[in-house]
mmCIF file of C-alpha atoms in Angstrom:
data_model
loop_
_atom_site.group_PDB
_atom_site.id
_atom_site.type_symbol
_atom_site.label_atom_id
_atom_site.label_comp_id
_atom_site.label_asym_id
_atom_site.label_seq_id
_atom_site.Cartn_x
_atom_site.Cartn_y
_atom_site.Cartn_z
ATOM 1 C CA UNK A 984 0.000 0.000 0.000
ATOM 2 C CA UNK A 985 1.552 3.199 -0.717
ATOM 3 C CA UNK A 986 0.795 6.296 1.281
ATOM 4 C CA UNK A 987 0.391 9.798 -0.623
ATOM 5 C CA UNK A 988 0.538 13.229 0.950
ATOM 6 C CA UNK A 989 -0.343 16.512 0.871
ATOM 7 C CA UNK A 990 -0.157 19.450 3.232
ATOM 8 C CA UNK A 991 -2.879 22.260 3.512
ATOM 9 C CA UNK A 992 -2.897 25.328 5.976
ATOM 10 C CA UNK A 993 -5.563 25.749 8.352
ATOM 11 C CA UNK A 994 -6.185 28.269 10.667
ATOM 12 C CA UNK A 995 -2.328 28.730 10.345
ATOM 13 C CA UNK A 996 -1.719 25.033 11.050
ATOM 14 C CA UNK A 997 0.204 22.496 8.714
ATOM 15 C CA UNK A 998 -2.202 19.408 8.296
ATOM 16 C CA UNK A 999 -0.954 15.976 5.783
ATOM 17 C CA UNK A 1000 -3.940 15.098 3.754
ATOM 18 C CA UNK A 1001 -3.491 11.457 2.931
ATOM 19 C CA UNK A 1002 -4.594 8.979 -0.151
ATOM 20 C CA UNK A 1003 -5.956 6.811 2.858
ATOM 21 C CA UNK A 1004 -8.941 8.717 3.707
ATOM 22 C CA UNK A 1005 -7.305 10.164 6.744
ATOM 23 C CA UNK A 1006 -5.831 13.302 7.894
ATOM 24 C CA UNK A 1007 -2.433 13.582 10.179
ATOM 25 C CA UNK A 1008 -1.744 16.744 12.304
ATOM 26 C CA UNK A 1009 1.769 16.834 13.411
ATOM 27 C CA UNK A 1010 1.386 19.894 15.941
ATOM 28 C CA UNK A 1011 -1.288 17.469 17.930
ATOM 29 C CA UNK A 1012 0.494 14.357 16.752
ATOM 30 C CA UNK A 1013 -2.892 12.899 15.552
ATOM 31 C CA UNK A 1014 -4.156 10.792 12.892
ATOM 32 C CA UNK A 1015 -7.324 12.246 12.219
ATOM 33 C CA UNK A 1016 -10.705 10.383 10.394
ATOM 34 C CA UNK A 1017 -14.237 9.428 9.843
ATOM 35 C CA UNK A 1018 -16.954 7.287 9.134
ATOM 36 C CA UNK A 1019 -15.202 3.601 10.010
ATOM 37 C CA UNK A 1020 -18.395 2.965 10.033
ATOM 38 C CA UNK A 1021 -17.166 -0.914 12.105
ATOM 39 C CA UNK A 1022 -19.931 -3.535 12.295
ATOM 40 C CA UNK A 1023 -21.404 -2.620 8.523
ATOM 41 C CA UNK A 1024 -20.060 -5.787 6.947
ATOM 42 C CA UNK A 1025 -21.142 -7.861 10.197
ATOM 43 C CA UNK A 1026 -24.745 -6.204 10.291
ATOM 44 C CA UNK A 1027 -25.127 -7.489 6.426
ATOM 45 C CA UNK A 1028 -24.106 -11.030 7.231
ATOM 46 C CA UNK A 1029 -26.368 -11.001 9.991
ATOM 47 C CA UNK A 1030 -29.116 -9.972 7.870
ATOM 48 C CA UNK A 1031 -28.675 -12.877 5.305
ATOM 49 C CA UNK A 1032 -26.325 -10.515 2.895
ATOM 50 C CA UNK A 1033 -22.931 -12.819 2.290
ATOM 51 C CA UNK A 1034 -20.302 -10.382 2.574
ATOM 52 C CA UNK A 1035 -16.341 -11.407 3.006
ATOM 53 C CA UNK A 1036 -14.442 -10.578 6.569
ATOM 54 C CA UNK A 1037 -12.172 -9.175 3.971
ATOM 55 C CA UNK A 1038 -13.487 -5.828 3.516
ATOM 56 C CA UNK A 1039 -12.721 -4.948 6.929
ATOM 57 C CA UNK A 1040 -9.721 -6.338 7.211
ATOM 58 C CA UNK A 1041 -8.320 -4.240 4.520
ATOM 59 C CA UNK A 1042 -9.614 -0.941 7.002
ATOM 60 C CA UNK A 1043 -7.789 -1.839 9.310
ATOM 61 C CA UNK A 1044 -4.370 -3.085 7.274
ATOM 62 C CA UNK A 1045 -5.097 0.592 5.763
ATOM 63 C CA UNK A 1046 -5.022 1.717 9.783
ATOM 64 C CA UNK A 1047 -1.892 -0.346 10.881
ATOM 65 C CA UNK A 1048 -0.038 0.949 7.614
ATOM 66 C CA UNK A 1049 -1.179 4.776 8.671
ATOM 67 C CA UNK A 1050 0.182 4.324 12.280
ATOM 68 C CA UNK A 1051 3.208 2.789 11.231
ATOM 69 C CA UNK A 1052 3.946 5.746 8.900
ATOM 70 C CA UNK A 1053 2.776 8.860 10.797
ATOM 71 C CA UNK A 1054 4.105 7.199 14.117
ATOM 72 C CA UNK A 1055 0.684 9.187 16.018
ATOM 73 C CA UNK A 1056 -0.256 9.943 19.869
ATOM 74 C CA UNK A 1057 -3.930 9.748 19.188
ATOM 75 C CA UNK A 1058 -6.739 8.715 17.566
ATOM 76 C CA UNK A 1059 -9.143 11.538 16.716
ATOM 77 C CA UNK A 1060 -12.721 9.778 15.109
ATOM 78 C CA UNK A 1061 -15.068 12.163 13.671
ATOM 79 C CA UNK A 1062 -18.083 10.648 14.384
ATOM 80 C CA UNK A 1063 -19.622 7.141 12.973
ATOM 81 C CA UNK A 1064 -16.941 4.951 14.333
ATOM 82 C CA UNK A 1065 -19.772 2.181 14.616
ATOM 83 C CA UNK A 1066 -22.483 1.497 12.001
ATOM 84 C CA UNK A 1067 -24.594 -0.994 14.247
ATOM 85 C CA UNK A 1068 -24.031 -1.195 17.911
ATOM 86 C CA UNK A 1069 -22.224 -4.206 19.095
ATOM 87 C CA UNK A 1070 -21.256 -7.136 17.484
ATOM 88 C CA UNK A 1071 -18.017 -9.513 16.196
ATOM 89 C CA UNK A 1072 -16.675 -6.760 13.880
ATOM 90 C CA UNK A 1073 -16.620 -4.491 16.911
ATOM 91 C CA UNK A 1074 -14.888 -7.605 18.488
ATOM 92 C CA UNK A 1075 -12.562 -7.725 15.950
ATOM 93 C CA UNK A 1076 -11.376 -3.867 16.125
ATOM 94 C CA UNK A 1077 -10.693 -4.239 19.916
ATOM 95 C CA UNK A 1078 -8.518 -7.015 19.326
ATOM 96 C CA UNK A 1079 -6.790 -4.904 16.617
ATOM 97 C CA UNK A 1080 -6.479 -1.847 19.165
ATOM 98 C CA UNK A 1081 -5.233 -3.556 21.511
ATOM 99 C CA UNK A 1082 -2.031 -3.954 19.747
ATOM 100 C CA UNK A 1083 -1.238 -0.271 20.247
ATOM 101 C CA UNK A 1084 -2.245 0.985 24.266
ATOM 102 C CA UNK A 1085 0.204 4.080 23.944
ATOM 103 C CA UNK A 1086 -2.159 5.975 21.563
ATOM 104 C CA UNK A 1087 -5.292 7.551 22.788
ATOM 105 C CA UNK A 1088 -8.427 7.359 21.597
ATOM 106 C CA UNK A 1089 -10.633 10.419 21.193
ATOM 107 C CA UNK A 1090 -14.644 10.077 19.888
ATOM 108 C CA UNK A 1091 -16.721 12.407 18.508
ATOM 109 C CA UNK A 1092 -20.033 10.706 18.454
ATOM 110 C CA UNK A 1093 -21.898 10.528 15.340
ATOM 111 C CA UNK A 1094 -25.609 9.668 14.263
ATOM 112 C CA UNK A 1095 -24.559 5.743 14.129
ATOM 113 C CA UNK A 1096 -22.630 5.705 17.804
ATOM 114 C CA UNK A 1097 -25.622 4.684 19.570
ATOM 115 C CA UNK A 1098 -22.689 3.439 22.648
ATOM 116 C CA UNK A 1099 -23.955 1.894 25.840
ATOM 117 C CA UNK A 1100 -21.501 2.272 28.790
ATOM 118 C CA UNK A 1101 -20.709 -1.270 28.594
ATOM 119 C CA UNK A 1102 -19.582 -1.115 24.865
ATOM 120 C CA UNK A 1103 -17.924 2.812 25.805
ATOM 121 C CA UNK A 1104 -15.394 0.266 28.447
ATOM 122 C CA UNK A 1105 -15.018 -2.128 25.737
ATOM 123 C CA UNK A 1106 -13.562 0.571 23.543
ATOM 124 C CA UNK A 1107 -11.606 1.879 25.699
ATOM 125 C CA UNK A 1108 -12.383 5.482 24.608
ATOM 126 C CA UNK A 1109 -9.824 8.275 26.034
ATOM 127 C CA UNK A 1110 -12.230 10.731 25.426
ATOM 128 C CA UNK A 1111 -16.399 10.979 23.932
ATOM 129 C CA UNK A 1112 -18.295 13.988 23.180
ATOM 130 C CA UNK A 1113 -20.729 15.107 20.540
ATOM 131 C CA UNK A 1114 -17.618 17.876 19.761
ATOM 132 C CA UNK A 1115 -14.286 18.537 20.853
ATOM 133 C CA UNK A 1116 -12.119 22.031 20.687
ATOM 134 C CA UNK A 1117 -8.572 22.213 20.463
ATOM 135 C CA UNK A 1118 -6.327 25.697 19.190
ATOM 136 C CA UNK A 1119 -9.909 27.347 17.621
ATOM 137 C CA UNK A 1120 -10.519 24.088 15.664
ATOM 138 C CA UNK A 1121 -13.872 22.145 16.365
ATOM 139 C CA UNK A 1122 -14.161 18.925 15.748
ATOM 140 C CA UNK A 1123 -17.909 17.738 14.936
ATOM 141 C CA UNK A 1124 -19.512 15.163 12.738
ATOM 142 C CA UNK A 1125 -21.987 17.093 10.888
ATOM 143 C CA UNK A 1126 -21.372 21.081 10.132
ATOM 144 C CA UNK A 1127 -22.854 23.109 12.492
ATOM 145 C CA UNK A 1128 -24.131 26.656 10.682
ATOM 146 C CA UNK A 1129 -24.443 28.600 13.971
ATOM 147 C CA UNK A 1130 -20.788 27.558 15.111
ATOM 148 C CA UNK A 1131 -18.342 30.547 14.284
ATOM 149 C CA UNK A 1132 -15.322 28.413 14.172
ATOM 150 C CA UNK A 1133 -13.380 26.190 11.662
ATOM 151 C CA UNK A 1134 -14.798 22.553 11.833
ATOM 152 C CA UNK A 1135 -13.298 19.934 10.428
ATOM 153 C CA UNK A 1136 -16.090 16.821 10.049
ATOM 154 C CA UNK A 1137 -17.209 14.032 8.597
ATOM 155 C CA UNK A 1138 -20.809 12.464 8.284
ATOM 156 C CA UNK A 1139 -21.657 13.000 3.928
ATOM 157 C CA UNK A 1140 -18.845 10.769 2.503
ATOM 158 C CA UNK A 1141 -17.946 13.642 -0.012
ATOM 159 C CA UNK A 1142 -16.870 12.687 -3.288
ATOM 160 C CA UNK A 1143 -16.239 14.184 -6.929
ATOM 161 C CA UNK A 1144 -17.761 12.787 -10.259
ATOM 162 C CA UNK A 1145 -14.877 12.796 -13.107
ATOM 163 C CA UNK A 1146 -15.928 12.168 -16.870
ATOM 164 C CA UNK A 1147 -14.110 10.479 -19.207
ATOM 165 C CA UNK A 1148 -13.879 9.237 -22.279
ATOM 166 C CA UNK A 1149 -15.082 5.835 -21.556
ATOM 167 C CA UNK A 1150 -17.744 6.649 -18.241
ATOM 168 C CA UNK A 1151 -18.048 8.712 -15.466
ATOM 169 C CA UNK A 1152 -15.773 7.925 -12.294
ATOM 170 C CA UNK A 1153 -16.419 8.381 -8.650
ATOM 171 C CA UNK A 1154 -13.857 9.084 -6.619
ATOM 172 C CA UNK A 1155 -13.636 10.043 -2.545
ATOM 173 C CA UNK A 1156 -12.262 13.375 -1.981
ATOM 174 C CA UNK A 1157 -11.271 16.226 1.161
ATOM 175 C CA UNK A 1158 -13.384 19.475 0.484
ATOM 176 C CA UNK A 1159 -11.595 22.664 2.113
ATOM 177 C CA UNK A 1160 -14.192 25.939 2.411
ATOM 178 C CA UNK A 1161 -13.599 29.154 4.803
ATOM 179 C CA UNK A 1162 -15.292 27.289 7.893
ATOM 180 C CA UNK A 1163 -15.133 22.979 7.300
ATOM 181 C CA UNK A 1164 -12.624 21.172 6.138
ATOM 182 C CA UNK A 1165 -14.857 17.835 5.402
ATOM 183 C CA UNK A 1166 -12.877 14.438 5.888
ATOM 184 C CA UNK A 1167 -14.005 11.037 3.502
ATOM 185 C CA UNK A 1168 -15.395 8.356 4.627
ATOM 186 C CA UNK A 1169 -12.264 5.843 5.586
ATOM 187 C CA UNK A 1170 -14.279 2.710 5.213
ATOM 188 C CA UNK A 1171 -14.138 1.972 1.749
ATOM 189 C CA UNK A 1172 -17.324 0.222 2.394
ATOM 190 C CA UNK A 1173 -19.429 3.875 1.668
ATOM 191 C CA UNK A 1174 -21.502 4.931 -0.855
ATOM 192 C CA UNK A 1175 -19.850 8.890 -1.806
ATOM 193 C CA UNK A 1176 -22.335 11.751 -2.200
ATOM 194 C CA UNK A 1177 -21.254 14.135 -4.899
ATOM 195 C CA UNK A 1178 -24.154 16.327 -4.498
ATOM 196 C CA UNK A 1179 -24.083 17.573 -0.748
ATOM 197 C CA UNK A 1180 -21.100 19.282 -0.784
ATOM 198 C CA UNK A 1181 -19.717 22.598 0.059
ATOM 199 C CA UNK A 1182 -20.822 25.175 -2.562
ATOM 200 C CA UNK A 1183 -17.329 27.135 -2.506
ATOM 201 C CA UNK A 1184 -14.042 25.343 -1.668
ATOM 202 C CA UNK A 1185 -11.470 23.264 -3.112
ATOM 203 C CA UNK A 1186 -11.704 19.647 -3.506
ATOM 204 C CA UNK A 1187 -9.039 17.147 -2.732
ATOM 205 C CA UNK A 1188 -9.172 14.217 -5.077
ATOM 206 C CA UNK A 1189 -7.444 11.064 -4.461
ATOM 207 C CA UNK A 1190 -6.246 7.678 -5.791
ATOM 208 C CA UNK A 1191 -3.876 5.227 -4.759
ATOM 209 C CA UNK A 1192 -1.126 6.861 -7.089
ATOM 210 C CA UNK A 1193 -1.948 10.798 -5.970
ATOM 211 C CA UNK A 1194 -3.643 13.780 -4.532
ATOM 212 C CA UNK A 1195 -4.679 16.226 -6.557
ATOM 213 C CA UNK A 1196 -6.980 19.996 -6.543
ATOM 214 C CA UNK A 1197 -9.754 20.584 -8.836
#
């Protein structure tokens, strides 16, 4: 897997824009992302839709490869960690976490964290909160309109529609305004909304070869 970066300036801050659907932070020493969305592939299976173990897997060899790279202190999840409560996908990622106990683990809850205390202790969350603050930065899942600050969330799996010759291409993207940066979804198991995106800003398009502004 090959990682691809790009920094941006925000609010006079350097932050590394990945082609893995995640954002670094070197001042905070965080790896930064949204919309994990753990338990989808699990929920399917349980609901008679065949789907392979592999899908999640590959998040989290995409997470491993990530911390092994950016070498972070914490975890900061912008909301929709989980997709369906509790069950052996969830499992799964705690047994994967536990691997690395030096890096904290910071949730902002989105609409699919519906986390009972029991499943909060299974986590082992640092830190959960519907937002979280840090140097004039909010964190949040979904923009907030009334919030003056710069928000960097998550929540409408942004993504850019490309034409070529042959068909049209969808393709995740970052989308940079004046107020929101908005992260993509990291599961690659998420549909990608080209239509619910900021009206002004520049978009971050990415493959697994390069970054790139349009």
């Amino acid at each position: 897997m090959k990682i691809v970066t790009k920094n941006i300036n925000i609010q006079e801050h350097v932050f590394t824009l990945t082609n893995q659907r995640a954002l670094f932070w070197k001042k905070e020493k965080a790896l930064i992302l949204s919309d994990l969305h753990i338990g989808k592939t699990a929920h399917f299976r349980k609901n008679g839709i065949a789907l392979s173990n592999q899908i999640f897997e590959n998040d989290l060899q995409r997470l491993s490869v990530l911390i092994e790279y950016f070498q972070p202190e914490k975890f900061i999840v912008v909301g929709d960690l989980l997709h369906a409560g509790d069950n052996s996908d969830v499992d799964r990622f705690c047994e994967w976490k536990n691997q690395f106990p030096e890096i904290e683990f910071h949730l902002i809850e989105g609409n699919h964290d519906r986390i009972s205390k029991k499943l909060e202790a299974k986590l082992c969350l640092n830190f959960k909160s519907s937002e979280l603050e840090i140097d004039e930065i909010t964190f949040v899942h979904d923009f907030e309109k009334t919030n003056p600050k710069f928000q960097i969330t998550g929540h409408i799996h942004p993504g850019i529609m490309l034409n070529s010759f042959v068909k049209k291409i969808k393709l995740p993207c970052f989308a940079l305004s004046d107020y929101q940066l908005l992260l993509p979804a990291f599961s690659e198991f998420t549909g990608l909304d080209t239509k619910n995106l900021p009206k002004k800003g520049r978009f971050f398009v990415f493959t697994d070869a390069e970054i790139y502004e349009i």
